[in-house]
Amino acid sequence: DALHERGIIYVPDYVINSGGLISVADELHPSGYSYDRVMYDKVWKIYDKVLDILERSAKEGVPPYVISDRMVEEKLEQLRKGSV
């Protein structure tokens, strides 16, 4: 909150570092690791997700971590309901 109040943009580590986890997890894919699948199907989407987080943060006037946490909760709820 202190960073947000000072105008410093902070996006949580679990968002920014998710590309590394995606890359490692792809090694378990039945067909083996695929750079193209990792980068073009998944990792490049992180950019759009970060933009969405920052836009919602600015619009709602809350820190990006609040938006990020909300998005995680929304996704978990969708998974619980089987709608993903």
PDB file of C-alpha atoms in Angstrom:
ATOM      1  CA  ASP A   1       0.000   0.000   0.000  1.00  0.00           C
ATOM      2  CA  ALA A   2       2.877   2.340   0.811  1.00  0.00           C
ATOM      3  CA  LEU A   3       4.332   1.850  -2.668  1.00  0.00           C
ATOM      4  CA  HIS A   4       0.972   2.594  -4.275  1.00  0.00           C
ATOM      5  CA  GLU A   5       0.569   5.739  -2.183  1.00  0.00           C
ATOM      6  CA  ARG A   6       3.975   6.929  -3.403  1.00  0.00           C
ATOM      7  CA  GLY A   7       3.106   6.268  -7.055  1.00  0.00           C
ATOM      8  CA  ILE A   8       5.433   3.268  -7.344  1.00  0.00           C
ATOM      9  CA  ILE A   9       4.003   0.490  -9.481  1.00  0.00           C
ATOM     10  CA  TYR A  10       4.475  -2.979  -8.042  1.00  0.00           C
ATOM     11  CA  VAL A  11       3.064  -6.108  -9.616  1.00  0.00           C
ATOM     12  CA  PRO A  12       3.274  -9.222  -7.408  1.00  0.00           C
ATOM     13  CA  ASP A  13       6.100 -11.666  -7.983  1.00  0.00           C
ATOM     14  CA  TYR A  14       3.682 -14.488  -8.720  1.00  0.00           C
ATOM     15  CA  VAL A  15       2.498 -12.550 -11.783  1.00  0.00           C
ATOM     16  CA  ILE A  16       5.862 -11.331 -13.040  1.00  0.00           C
ATOM     17  CA  ASN A  17       7.678 -14.628 -12.450  1.00  0.00           C
ATOM     18  CA  SER A  18       4.940 -16.883 -13.791  1.00  0.00           C
ATOM     19  CA  GLY A  19       6.746 -17.352 -17.112  1.00  0.00           C
ATOM     20  CA  GLY A  20       9.479 -19.354 -15.417  1.00  0.00           C
ATOM     21  CA  LEU A  21       6.959 -21.647 -13.773  1.00  0.00           C
ATOM     22  CA  ILE A  22       5.094 -22.087 -17.051  1.00  0.00           C
ATOM     23  CA  SER A  23       8.338 -23.034 -18.787  1.00  0.00           C
ATOM     24  CA  VAL A  24       9.316 -25.589 -16.139  1.00  0.00           C
ATOM     25  CA  ALA A  25       5.801 -27.084 -16.021  1.00  0.00           C
ATOM     26  CA  ASP A  26       5.839 -27.581 -19.784  1.00  0.00           C
ATOM     27  CA  GLU A  27       8.669 -30.062 -19.348  1.00  0.00           C
ATOM     28  CA  LEU A  28       6.024 -32.446 -17.974  1.00  0.00           C
ATOM     29  CA  HIS A  29       3.888 -32.241 -21.126  1.00  0.00           C
ATOM     30  CA  PRO A  30       3.295 -35.701 -22.670  1.00  0.00           C
ATOM     31  CA  SER A  31       4.968 -34.644 -25.925  1.00  0.00           C
ATOM     32  CA  GLY A  32       7.905 -33.021 -24.137  1.00  0.00           C
ATOM     33  CA  TYR A  33       8.974 -29.410 -23.855  1.00  0.00           C
ATOM     34  CA  SER A  34       7.986 -27.011 -26.626  1.00  0.00           C
ATOM     35  CA  TYR A  35       9.465 -23.520 -26.750  1.00  0.00           C
ATOM     36  CA  ASP A  36       6.738 -22.376 -29.147  1.00  0.00           C
ATOM     37  CA  ARG A  37       3.938 -23.697 -26.938  1.00  0.00           C
ATOM     38  CA  VAL A  38       5.462 -22.068 -23.863  1.00  0.00           C
ATOM     39  CA  MET A  39       6.243 -18.697 -25.408  1.00  0.00           C
ATOM     40  CA  TYR A  40       3.488 -18.170 -27.949  1.00  0.00           C
ATOM     41  CA  ASP A  41       0.589 -20.000 -26.305  1.00  0.00           C
ATOM     42  CA  LYS A  42       1.250 -18.969 -22.719  1.00  0.00           C
ATOM     43  CA  VAL A  43       4.107 -16.670 -21.729  1.00  0.00           C
ATOM     44  CA  TRP A  44       3.262 -13.832 -24.124  1.00  0.00           C
ATOM     45  CA  LYS A  45      -0.190 -13.691 -22.507  1.00  0.00           C
ATOM     46  CA  ILE A  46       1.456 -12.505 -19.277  1.00  0.00           C
ATOM     47  CA  TYR A  47       2.026  -9.109 -20.905  1.00  0.00           C
ATOM     48  CA  ASP A  48      -1.706  -8.704 -21.556  1.00  0.00           C
ATOM     49  CA  LYS A  49      -2.521  -9.878 -18.031  1.00  0.00           C
ATOM     50  CA  VAL A  50      -0.144  -7.299 -16.511  1.00  0.00           C
ATOM     51  CA  LEU A  51      -1.715  -4.557 -18.652  1.00  0.00           C
ATOM     52  CA  ASP A  52      -5.158  -5.640 -17.463  1.00  0.00           C
ATOM     53  CA  ILE A  53      -3.997  -5.570 -13.840  1.00  0.00           C
ATOM     54  CA  LEU A  54      -2.503  -2.087 -14.221  1.00  0.00           C
ATOM     55  CA  GLU A  55      -5.552  -0.717 -16.034  1.00  0.00           C
ATOM     56  CA  ARG A  56      -7.941  -2.076 -13.412  1.00  0.00           C
ATOM     57  CA  SER A  57      -5.667  -0.778 -10.654  1.00  0.00           C
ATOM     58  CA  ALA A  58      -5.707   2.729 -12.109  1.00  0.00           C
ATOM     59  CA  LYS A  59      -9.451   2.648 -12.740  1.00  0.00           C
ATOM     60  CA  GLU A  60     -10.315   1.409  -9.241  1.00  0.00           C
ATOM     61  CA  GLY A  61      -7.611   3.366  -7.435  1.00  0.00           C
ATOM     62  CA  VAL A  62      -6.266   0.312  -5.623  1.00  0.00           C
ATOM     63  CA  PRO A  63      -2.778  -1.231  -5.692  1.00  0.00           C
ATOM     64  CA  PRO A  64      -2.045  -3.800  -8.419  1.00  0.00           C
ATOM     65  CA  TYR A  65      -1.612  -6.560  -5.834  1.00  0.00           C
ATOM     66  CA  VAL A  66      -5.264  -6.135  -4.827  1.00  0.00           C
ATOM     67  CA  ILE A  67      -6.377  -6.616  -8.427  1.00  0.00           C
ATOM     68  CA  SER A  68      -3.997  -9.564  -8.880  1.00  0.00           C
ATOM     69  CA  ASP A  69      -5.334 -11.266  -5.768  1.00  0.00           C
ATOM     70  CA  ARG A  70      -8.917 -10.687  -6.902  1.00  0.00           C
ATOM     71  CA  MET A  71      -8.141 -12.201 -10.291  1.00  0.00           C
ATOM     72  CA  VAL A  72      -6.675 -15.290  -8.614  1.00  0.00           C
ATOM     73  CA  GLU A  73      -9.752 -15.635  -6.417  1.00  0.00           C
ATOM     74  CA  GLU A  74     -12.026 -15.264  -9.471  1.00  0.00           C
ATOM     75  CA  LYS A  75     -10.092 -17.952 -11.334  1.00  0.00           C
ATOM     76  CA  LEU A  76     -10.163 -20.312  -8.334  1.00  0.00           C
ATOM     77  CA  GLU A  77     -13.907 -19.824  -8.014  1.00  0.00           C
ATOM     78  CA  GLN A  78     -14.351 -20.641 -11.714  1.00  0.00           C
ATOM     79  CA  LEU A  79     -12.288 -23.801 -11.233  1.00  0.00           C
ATOM     80  CA  ARG A  80     -14.350 -24.795  -8.182  1.00  0.00           C
ATOM     81  CA  LYS A  81     -17.520 -24.413 -10.241  1.00  0.00           C
ATOM     82  CA  GLY A  82     -15.980 -26.264 -13.183  1.00  0.00           C
ATOM     83  CA  SER A  83     -16.600 -23.350 -15.530  1.00  0.00           C
ATOM     84  CA  VAL A  84     -13.029 -23.146 -16.861  1.00  0.00           C
TER      85      VAL A  84
END
